[in-house]
Amino acid sequence: MRGKALAAQLMLSVIVAGTAGSARAADFNWKKFQGKTVTFLANNNPISAALLTHKADFEKLTGITLKVDGYQEQQMRQRLVTVMNAHSDEVDVFMTLPSREGAQFAAAGWYADLTPLTRNEVAPDYDYAGLSQALLKAATYDGKLTSMPMNIEGPVLYYRTDIFKKCGVDAPKTIADVEAAAKKIKACDSSITPFVSRGLKPALPYTFSNFLHNMGGNYMVNGKSALCSPKDKAALETYSGLLRDYGPPGVVNYSFPQISALYRAGRAAMDFEASNELRTVMEGGDRLKDTALIPLPAGDAGQVPTAIGWGIAVSANSKQPDAAWYFVQWATSPAVQKLLAVEGIAPPRSSVASDPAYRKWIEEQPVRKQWQAALDVLAAKGSSEVGYPIVANPESREFIGQAVQALILKQKSVDQACADADKQLDALIAKK
Amino acid sequence: MASSLERTDMPDAAATLTEDRQTVELTALSAPAVAFTVGMIAFPVVYTIWLSFQSFSSTGQQSFVGLGNYAKLVSDNEFWHGLWVTVALYVLSLVLQLFFGVWLALVLFRAKRLPGIVRSLLISPFMMPPVVAGMMWLVILDPSLGAANYILTSLHLPPSDWLASPTWVIPTVALIDTWQWTPYVALIVLGGLQSLPPSVYEAAQIDGASSFKTFQRITLPLLLPTVVTATILRSVDLLRFFDIIYITTQGGPGNASNTLNIYGFRVGFEFFNIGYASALMLTLTAIVLGVVLAFNRLRGAVAW
Amino acid sequence: MTDMPLDDAWIRRLNTLQLAVAGIILMAPVVWMVLSSFKPSFAVTAYPPTLIFSPTAENYSQLIQTTPFFSYAVNSLIVTVGSAGLGLLFGIPAAFAVSWTRISWPAVLTLAARMAPGTLFLLPWYVMFRQVGLIGSYTALILSHAVITLPIVIWVLLPSFDNIPRSVFEAAQVDGCSLTRILWRIALPLVGSGIAVAAILAFVFSWNYFLFALVLSNGDTKTLIAAAFNFVGEGSTEWGTLMAAATLIALPPLVLATLVQRWLVAGLTLGAVKG
């Protein structure tokens, strides 16, 4: 059902983009907003860092001056929330994570609608249709396209081939295999942490969601929270069980900094963390030769990997959305995403993924090949659902996190944990 | 200490004139500070009070709910738990910091020939930005990778989960804070020690009193106003505990370290529940005000 | 009486021992931080932790090259000196007045700004300063940081002013001196150590405060402490560079504290006045 709707949408957007593109291609002028200044509130992650190294190219191409304000993710969100709550026009363009705040920001009316812009004011080589349709859909609320995708990422399973070999474990093909591998490794070498993933309350929904979807669970069924359904309970038990029994001590505080550090230091056999932690994990070179990378192995429902992407959006309060849009489309154009790709930013465009320069970069290391293969799976089958598909998504993550942590800390039984969570989540869903 | 500000050598009318002139002068001396503060905080406080009487829907529509947010607060388990966490952390940290702060101040005071740079280094922990202190302790206290457990296991002592233990997270956070802010308390008390008249010590030494007795009978009572000042200044920051917890545990495990400030911040900035967050923040402010007023009373009693 | 010399020697030795213990406990993490700044990022979280290693300056060079570190430092300096100065300018007379009259509500009022969570001020101040077009100006930053330094100055100086016996002022009062003159000529020189402490604390608090700079500054006036956060993020947690930034950020307050020590240990000439 989902596949058909997606295909239909894909066809429709190709037609629209095709016709619109050919009609306007001749009119497009990069220098249309020459002399203007666009302010970009950036999140200081590798994506924007890589993007901004080419800032001068953009300014030369368009004659627009780009003012950049970069902050760490949580700081940037604080600043953005303050600026937007004050209805200020100070920020024209900002980075956003639709899977987390998309519904929230869209409901608050903070995004400018990009749909008309993608049709009318687009460079001929922009190739709107080449962008990941799943990510575009995830950024569309009430028919309005709120941001353009900059990358694709998701949690992947890094694991130590040498430890697996030493303990006589095969590469896991199912989640049950992962559990069995953890058990075997624990018995084989007690100094190694068999499995590490996120246990920090607000961070764990990112990795937990993948387990949930692979095992056929759903956060919401018929408008009500479904954490106590059999498949959801199984997912809760599996994820928390892996961390509780085979995870490192203190895993309830663990997010990407500690997880990557632990794996990189050689202290963990399996590491389920974000794909864009690759560079951090490979730093120093110790793990370059003994790491394999796969999407989370299949559960009862096969592989439904979590695939999200950072987006770049135009503020609804911006006084010059059209000039701002020029930056957005430049940043997400095939040419620029090609440049970003060879710096390790997985592109949300299949055309870029098959670009020769990028492929050469991939071929340099076997682990990069596996990384790209995993991302291909994410691009093909991915779901952006991290937490509840409601406006109050961030708050829903809090209750999911509480449930899983209670299980890791053995504070509640599964039935108790899921019941408590369902109660609070139903109240949250009902709140308008 | 009697305050004899009256002039006994002048006729009454002239005395009143001087007093009036002094009153004007005193007002003028404190006016800039008062006016500046009022100018800066009046609008934010009034605005936040107004916000606390509103309720915001997810689409940003607001409606007046009067004391609704405060009623919600009273029946909110998270609020009461947050209050408990805040108070526990506050009392534990304050007691440790006052005790070690006074001790360190005395040690520094007696080490008169210590080079300035060494003294500065010893008080430097509180000069570290909170984000750095948080990240640093996150690594040092990591149960698997950190130096803390490494040292413990080398000494054949059992390792701890430190910040990841629901039972021990508050004492651990209190220890981190004590490490960082004891030098701050010591500095304030040291300043107070320096301003005590040396004649006080001379008198005690002539009498042959031991150092400890001198401390107990003379120094400590004279230091009390400074210690109360340090208490007030620390209380204001400790009751609003945020930075270290935000960087290390985000209120976890579960909600074991969810102070009121952390709770209010998340409600406002992450859940976009601005009305309720405002009510939470104002309630916290009121609690801090109460504590400050109580200690200020004490300060007036010992200083004046 | 004959016991005194032995007593003194033991006391001094005991004190040195206590000093050493305090020094180790307080300095060990700081030493860890500085050592880590000379390790490549992945080595900071390596296990077992290493004390002996070959140091590298790459974190510092990366810091200086990839971030406008120097201009951030200048911004921080302007804001901190400005707000500490403003705090001292308004705070010293206010503390004197409160001590003189024993009426403490002005002091409590200035502390009120510190009783509320800092986030309470973010949106209202952003709106306020935006109205007068001061977002991104040094003025907005200095004013907001002064809200923090002012109560510190007042409350640190209060006990110092309180400690001055009234008799000291009697002579000046007999001469008909105005209170301002009394403050400037008599009281101020006597609270040197208090002012030293107040100056250090005001500087440090303003220097390390990032919350207000987060919304009130723009790219040109961003302060150093905001840069420190940038090294922790998904996809790029750079421990080594963070520690290098931390070490550099801690230097100015340390330098100030060392310079100001002179007044801190000057002690009091009160004995002479009383005698």
PDB file of N, CA and C in Angstrom, chain B residues 77-143:
ATOM      1  N   ASN B  77       3.481  14.839  39.059  1.00  0.00           N
ATOM      2  CA  ASN B  77       4.470  14.037  39.777  1.00  0.00           C
ATOM      3  C   ASN B  77       5.891  14.435  39.427  1.00  0.00           C
ATOM      4  N   GLU B  78       6.093  14.763  38.150  1.00  0.00           N
ATOM      5  CA  GLU B  78       7.434  15.150  37.711  1.00  0.00           C
ATOM      6  C   GLU B  78       7.902  16.392  38.444  1.00  0.00           C
ATOM      7  N   PHE B  79       6.963  17.308  38.714  1.00  0.00           N
ATOM      8  CA  PHE B  79       7.339  18.525  39.423  1.00  0.00           C
ATOM      9  C   PHE B  79       7.828  18.184  40.816  1.00  0.00           C
ATOM     10  N   TRP B  80       7.050  17.377  41.560  1.00  0.00           N
ATOM     11  CA  TRP B  80       7.426  17.062  42.934  1.00  0.00           C
ATOM     12  C   TRP B  80       8.724  16.265  42.987  1.00  0.00           C
ATOM     13  N   HIS B  81       8.856  15.357  42.015  1.00  0.00           N
ATOM     14  CA  HIS B  81      10.106  14.602  41.957  1.00  0.00           C
ATOM     15  C   HIS B  81      11.269  15.540  41.656  1.00  0.00           C
ATOM     16  N   GLY B  82      11.031  16.465  40.724  1.00  0.00           N
ATOM     17  CA  GLY B  82      12.072  17.430  40.386  1.00  0.00           C
ATOM     18  C   GLY B  82      12.452  18.274  41.592  1.00  0.00           C
ATOM     19  N   LEU B  83      11.445  18.627  42.374  1.00  0.00           N
ATOM     20  CA  LEU B  83      11.713  19.419  43.580  1.00  0.00           C
ATOM     21  C   LEU B  83      12.592  18.624  44.544  1.00  0.00           C
ATOM     22  N   TRP B  84      12.270  17.367  44.718  1.00  0.00           N
ATOM     23  CA  TRP B  84      13.048  16.506  45.589  1.00  0.00           C
ATOM     24  C   TRP B  84      14.499  16.405  45.096  1.00  0.00           C
ATOM     25  N   VAL B  85      14.689  16.162  43.798  1.00  0.00           N
ATOM     26  CA  VAL B  85      16.031  16.064  43.225  1.00  0.00           C
ATOM     27  C   VAL B  85      16.792  17.365  43.460  1.00  0.00           C
ATOM     28  N   THR B  86      16.116  18.490  43.187  1.00  0.00           N
ATOM     29  CA  THR B  86      16.749  19.799  43.348  1.00  0.00           C
ATOM     30  C   THR B  86      17.202  20.015  44.781  1.00  0.00           C
ATOM     31  N   VAL B  87      16.302  19.739  45.737  1.00  0.00           N
ATOM     32  CA  VAL B  87      16.636  19.981  47.142  1.00  0.00           C
ATOM     33  C   VAL B  87      17.742  19.043  47.611  1.00  0.00           C
ATOM     34  N   ALA B  88      17.653  17.763  47.251  1.00  0.00           N
ATOM     35  CA  ALA B  88      18.677  16.801  47.671  1.00  0.00           C
ATOM     36  C   ALA B  88      20.050  17.227  47.164  1.00  0.00           C
ATOM     37  N   LEU B  89      20.093  17.550  45.879  1.00  0.00           N
ATOM     38  CA  LEU B  89      21.358  17.975  45.279  1.00  0.00           C
ATOM     39  C   LEU B  89      21.862  19.251  45.947  1.00  0.00           C
ATOM     40  N   TYR B  90      20.942  20.167  46.217  1.00  0.00           N
ATOM     41  CA  TYR B  90      21.291  21.448  46.819  1.00  0.00           C
ATOM     42  C   TYR B  90      21.921  21.267  48.196  1.00  0.00           C
ATOM     43  N   VAL B  91      21.227  20.540  49.063  1.00  0.00           N
ATOM     44  CA  VAL B  91      21.706  20.396  50.438  1.00  0.00           C
ATOM     45  C   VAL B  91      23.055  19.686  50.461  1.00  0.00           C
ATOM     46  N   LEU B  92      23.138  18.588  49.721  1.00  0.00           N
ATOM     47  CA  LEU B  92      24.391  17.816  49.692  1.00  0.00           C
ATOM     48  C   LEU B  92      25.550  18.672  49.199  1.00  0.00           C
ATOM     49  N   SER B  93      25.348  19.337  48.066  1.00  0.00           N
ATOM     50  CA  SER B  93      26.419  20.148  47.485  1.00  0.00           C
ATOM     51  C   SER B  93      26.794  21.300  48.406  1.00  0.00           C
ATOM     52  N   LEU B  94      25.799  21.985  48.949  1.00  0.00           N
ATOM     53  CA  LEU B  94      26.065  23.157  49.777  1.00  0.00           C
ATOM     54  C   LEU B  94      26.894  22.795  51.000  1.00  0.00           C
ATOM     55  N   VAL B  95      26.480  21.732  51.697  1.00  0.00           N
ATOM     56  CA  VAL B  95      27.199  21.333  52.906  1.00  0.00           C
ATOM     57  C   VAL B  95      28.657  21.008  52.574  1.00  0.00           C
ATOM     58  N   LEU B  96      28.847  20.209  51.526  1.00  0.00           N
ATOM     59  CA  LEU B  96      30.214  19.843  51.138  1.00  0.00           C
ATOM     60  C   LEU B  96      31.033  21.070  50.774  1.00  0.00           C
ATOM     61  N   GLN B  97      30.433  21.970  49.977  1.00  0.00           N
ATOM     62  CA  GLN B  97      31.192  23.116  49.495  1.00  0.00           C
ATOM     63  C   GLN B  97      31.527  24.097  50.603  1.00  0.00           C
ATOM     64  N   LEU B  98      30.599  24.292  51.532  1.00  0.00           N
ATOM     65  CA  LEU B  98      30.894  25.208  52.635  1.00  0.00           C
ATOM     66  C   LEU B  98      32.005  24.640  53.518  1.00  0.00           C
ATOM     67  N   PHE B  99      31.881  23.352  53.823  1.00  0.00           N
ATOM     68  CA  PHE B  99      32.881  22.735  54.688  1.00  0.00           C
ATOM     69  C   PHE B  99      34.267  22.796  54.054  1.00  0.00           C
ATOM     70  N   PHE B 100      34.377  22.282  52.829  1.00  0.00           N
ATOM     71  CA  PHE B 100      35.686  22.250  52.187  1.00  0.00           C
ATOM     72  C   PHE B 100      36.153  23.643  51.763  1.00  0.00           C
ATOM     73  N   GLY B 101      35.196  24.517  51.482  1.00  0.00           N
ATOM     74  CA  GLY B 101      35.559  25.873  51.087  1.00  0.00           C
ATOM     75  C   GLY B 101      36.231  26.620  52.216  1.00  0.00           C
ATOM     76  N   VAL B 102      35.645  26.548  53.401  1.00  0.00           N
ATOM     77  CA  VAL B 102      36.245  27.217  54.558  1.00  0.00           C
ATOM     78  C   VAL B 102      37.606  26.596  54.868  1.00  0.00           C
ATOM     79  N   TRP B 103      37.650  25.265  54.824  1.00  0.00           N
ATOM     80  CA  TRP B 103      38.916  24.556  55.076  1.00  0.00           C
ATOM     81  C   TRP B 103      40.000  25.025  54.111  1.00  0.00           C
ATOM     82  N   LEU B 104      39.665  25.044  52.812  1.00  0.00           N
ATOM     83  CA  LEU B 104      40.647  25.445  51.797  1.00  0.00           C
ATOM     84  C   LEU B 104      41.070  26.898  51.991  1.00  0.00           C
ATOM     85  N   ALA B 105      40.119  27.762  52.353  1.00  0.00           N
ATOM     86  CA  ALA B 105      40.448  29.170  52.567  1.00  0.00           C
ATOM     87  C   ALA B 105      41.463  29.309  53.698  1.00  0.00           C
ATOM     88  N   LEU B 106      41.249  28.553  54.773  1.00  0.00           N
ATOM     89  CA  LEU B 106      42.182  28.630  55.899  1.00  0.00           C
ATOM     90  C   LEU B 106      43.560  28.128  55.500  1.00  0.00           C
ATOM     91  N   VAL B 107      43.577  27.014  54.755  1.00  0.00           N
ATOM     92  CA  VAL B 107      44.858  26.468  54.300  1.00  0.00           C
ATOM     93  C   VAL B 107      45.599  27.491  53.447  1.00  0.00           C
ATOM     94  N   LEU B 108      44.865  28.136  52.536  1.00  0.00           N
ATOM     95  CA  LEU B 108      45.487  29.130  51.671  1.00  0.00           C
ATOM     96  C   LEU B 108      45.931  30.356  52.465  1.00  0.00           C
ATOM     97  N   PHE B 109      45.109  30.708  53.452  1.00  0.00           N
ATOM     98  CA  PHE B 109      45.408  31.893  54.255  1.00  0.00           C
ATOM     99  C   PHE B 109      46.710  31.704  55.024  1.00  0.00           C
ATOM    100  N   ARG B 110      46.890  30.477  55.542  1.00  0.00           N
ATOM    101  CA  ARG B 110      48.088  30.225  56.341  1.00  0.00           C
ATOM    102  C   ARG B 110      49.318  30.084  55.469  1.00  0.00           C
ATOM    103  N   ALA B 111      49.115  29.691  54.201  1.00  0.00           N
ATOM    104  CA  ALA B 111      50.263  29.522  53.305  1.00  0.00           C
ATOM    105  C   ALA B 111      50.589  30.847  52.651  1.00  0.00           C
ATOM    106  N   LYS B 112      51.066  31.775  53.501  1.00  0.00           N
ATOM    107  CA  LYS B 112      51.212  33.147  53.033  1.00  0.00           C
ATOM    108  C   LYS B 112      52.255  33.317  51.947  1.00  0.00           C
ATOM    109  N   ARG B 113      53.233  32.402  51.950  1.00  0.00           N
ATOM    110  CA  ARG B 113      54.311  32.634  50.987  1.00  0.00           C
ATOM    111  C   ARG B 113      54.092  31.870  49.689  1.00  0.00           C
ATOM    112  N   LEU B 114      52.875  31.426  49.476  1.00  0.00           N
ATOM    113  CA  LEU B 114      52.564  30.698  48.245  1.00  0.00           C
ATOM    114  C   LEU B 114      52.592  31.655  47.060  1.00  0.00           C
ATOM    115  N   PRO B 115      53.270  31.282  45.991  1.00  0.00           N
ATOM    116  CA  PRO B 115      53.284  32.176  44.824  1.00  0.00           C
ATOM    117  C   PRO B 115      51.890  32.385  44.251  1.00  0.00           C
ATOM    118  N   GLY B 116      51.665  33.573  43.740  1.00  0.00           N
ATOM    119  CA  GLY B 116      50.351  33.940  43.230  1.00  0.00           C
ATOM    120  C   GLY B 116      49.825  32.977  42.190  1.00  0.00           C
ATOM    121  N   ILE B 117      50.725  32.504  41.328  1.00  0.00           N
ATOM    122  CA  ILE B 117      50.265  31.643  40.242  1.00  0.00           C
ATOM    123  C   ILE B 117      49.759  30.313  40.787  1.00  0.00           C
ATOM    124  N   VAL B 118      50.409  29.805  41.841  1.00  0.00           N
ATOM    125  CA  VAL B 118      49.968  28.539  42.419  1.00  0.00           C
ATOM    126  C   VAL B 118      48.601  28.709  43.057  1.00  0.00           C
ATOM    127  N   ARG B 119      48.458  29.823  43.773  1.00  0.00           N
ATOM    128  CA  ARG B 119      47.165  30.098  44.399  1.00  0.00           C
ATOM    129  C   ARG B 119      46.084  30.186  43.319  1.00  0.00           C
ATOM    130  N   SER B 120      46.419  30.850  42.216  1.00  0.00           N
ATOM    131  CA  SER B 120      45.434  30.984  41.139  1.00  0.00           C
ATOM    132  C   SER B 120      45.070  29.628  40.547  1.00  0.00           C
ATOM    133  N   LEU B 121      46.067  28.792  40.379  1.00  0.00           N
ATOM    134  CA  LEU B 121      45.788  27.475  39.822  1.00  0.00           C
ATOM    135  C   LEU B 121      44.876  26.675  40.738  1.00  0.00           C
ATOM    136  N   LEU B 122      45.121  26.808  42.051  1.00  0.00           N
ATOM    137  CA  LEU B 122      44.306  26.043  42.987  1.00  0.00           C
ATOM    138  C   LEU B 122      42.858  26.473  42.948  1.00  0.00           C
ATOM    139  N   ILE B 123      42.602  27.729  42.645  1.00  0.00           N
ATOM    140  CA  ILE B 123      41.208  28.142  42.581  1.00  0.00           C
ATOM    141  C   ILE B 123      40.662  28.071  41.168  1.00  0.00           C
ATOM    142  N   SER B 124      41.429  27.526  40.244  1.00  0.00           N
ATOM    143  CA  SER B 124      41.007  27.552  38.843  1.00  0.00           C
ATOM    144  C   SER B 124      39.859  26.632  38.444  1.00  0.00           C
ATOM    145  N   PRO B 125      39.550  25.547  39.161  1.00  0.00           N
ATOM    146  CA  PRO B 125      38.464  24.688  38.677  1.00  0.00           C
ATOM    147  C   PRO B 125      37.176  25.413  38.348  1.00  0.00           C
ATOM    148  N   PHE B 126      36.812  26.442  39.101  1.00  0.00           N
ATOM    149  CA  PHE B 126      35.536  27.069  38.796  1.00  0.00           C
ATOM    150  C   PHE B 126      35.648  28.008  37.604  1.00  0.00           C
ATOM    151  N   MET B 127      36.858  28.200  37.107  1.00  0.00           N
ATOM    152  CA  MET B 127      37.025  29.037  35.919  1.00  0.00           C
ATOM    153  C   MET B 127      36.784  28.239  34.646  1.00  0.00           C
ATOM    154  N   MET B 128      36.614  26.937  34.798  1.00  0.00           N
ATOM    155  CA  MET B 128      36.392  26.086  33.630  1.00  0.00           C
ATOM    156  C   MET B 128      34.958  26.267  33.143  1.00  0.00           C
ATOM    157  N   PRO B 129      34.741  26.445  31.849  1.00  0.00           N
ATOM    158  CA  PRO B 129      33.372  26.582  31.371  1.00  0.00           C
ATOM    159  C   PRO B 129      32.575  25.320  31.653  1.00  0.00           C
ATOM    160  N   PRO B 130      31.302  25.454  31.962  1.00  0.00           N
ATOM    161  CA  PRO B 130      30.507  24.271  32.337  1.00  0.00           C
ATOM    162  C   PRO B 130      30.487  23.184  31.274  1.00  0.00           C
ATOM    163  N   VAL B 131      30.453  23.572  29.999  1.00  0.00           N
ATOM    164  CA  VAL B 131      30.385  22.536  28.968  1.00  0.00           C
ATOM    165  C   VAL B 131      31.650  21.694  28.980  1.00  0.00           C
ATOM    166  N   VAL B 132      32.793  22.347  29.228  1.00  0.00           N
ATOM    167  CA  VAL B 132      34.048  21.615  29.259  1.00  0.00           C
ATOM    168  C   VAL B 132      34.099  20.705  30.477  1.00  0.00           C
ATOM    169  N   ALA B 133      33.702  21.248  31.638  1.00  0.00           N
ATOM    170  CA  ALA B 133      33.708  20.430  32.852  1.00  0.00           C
ATOM    171  C   ALA B 133      32.818  19.215  32.657  1.00  0.00           C
ATOM    172  N   GLY B 134      31.634  19.411  32.088  1.00  0.00           N
ATOM    173  CA  GLY B 134      30.713  18.311  31.871  1.00  0.00           C
ATOM    174  C   GLY B 134      31.311  17.246  30.977  1.00  0.00           C
ATOM    175  N   MET B 135      31.840  17.661  29.814  1.00  0.00           N
ATOM    176  CA  MET B 135      32.399  16.685  28.876  1.00  0.00           C
ATOM    177  C   MET B 135      33.589  15.962  29.493  1.00  0.00           C
ATOM    178  N   MET B 136      34.388  16.702  30.253  1.00  0.00           N
ATOM    179  CA  MET B 136      35.574  16.112  30.860  1.00  0.00           C
ATOM    180  C   MET B 136      35.191  15.039  31.855  1.00  0.00           C
ATOM    181  N   TRP B 137      34.241  15.360  32.746  1.00  0.00           N
ATOM    182  CA  TRP B 137      33.826  14.382  33.739  1.00  0.00           C
ATOM    183  C   TRP B 137      33.083  13.224  33.085  1.00  0.00           C
ATOM    184  N   LEU B 138      32.426  13.486  31.962  1.00  0.00           N
ATOM    185  CA  LEU B 138      31.743  12.415  31.240  1.00  0.00           C
ATOM    186  C   LEU B 138      32.748  11.343  30.846  1.00  0.00           C
ATOM    187  N   VAL B 139      33.925  11.775  30.409  1.00  0.00           N
ATOM    188  CA  VAL B 139      34.955  10.817  30.016  1.00  0.00           C
ATOM    189  C   VAL B 139      35.615  10.191  31.235  1.00  0.00           C
ATOM    190  N   ILE B 140      35.987  11.037  32.207  1.00  0.00           N
ATOM    191  CA  ILE B 140      36.704  10.521  33.380  1.00  0.00           C
ATOM    192  C   ILE B 140      35.844   9.515  34.137  1.00  0.00           C
ATOM    193  N   LEU B 141      34.524   9.786  34.198  1.00  0.00           N
ATOM    194  CA  LEU B 141      33.646   8.916  34.970  1.00  0.00           C
ATOM    195  C   LEU B 141      32.985   7.830  34.127  1.00  0.00           C
ATOM    196  N   ASP B 142      33.359   7.718  32.857  1.00  0.00           N
ATOM    197  CA  ASP B 142      32.759   6.668  32.042  1.00  0.00           C
ATOM    198  C   ASP B 142      33.084   5.313  32.665  1.00  0.00           C
ATOM    199  N   PRO B 143      32.079   4.471  32.879  1.00  0.00           N
ATOM    200  CA  PRO B 143      32.339   3.212  33.566  1.00  0.00           C
ATOM    201  C   PRO B 143      33.316   2.306  32.826  1.00  0.00           C
TER     202      PRO B 143
END
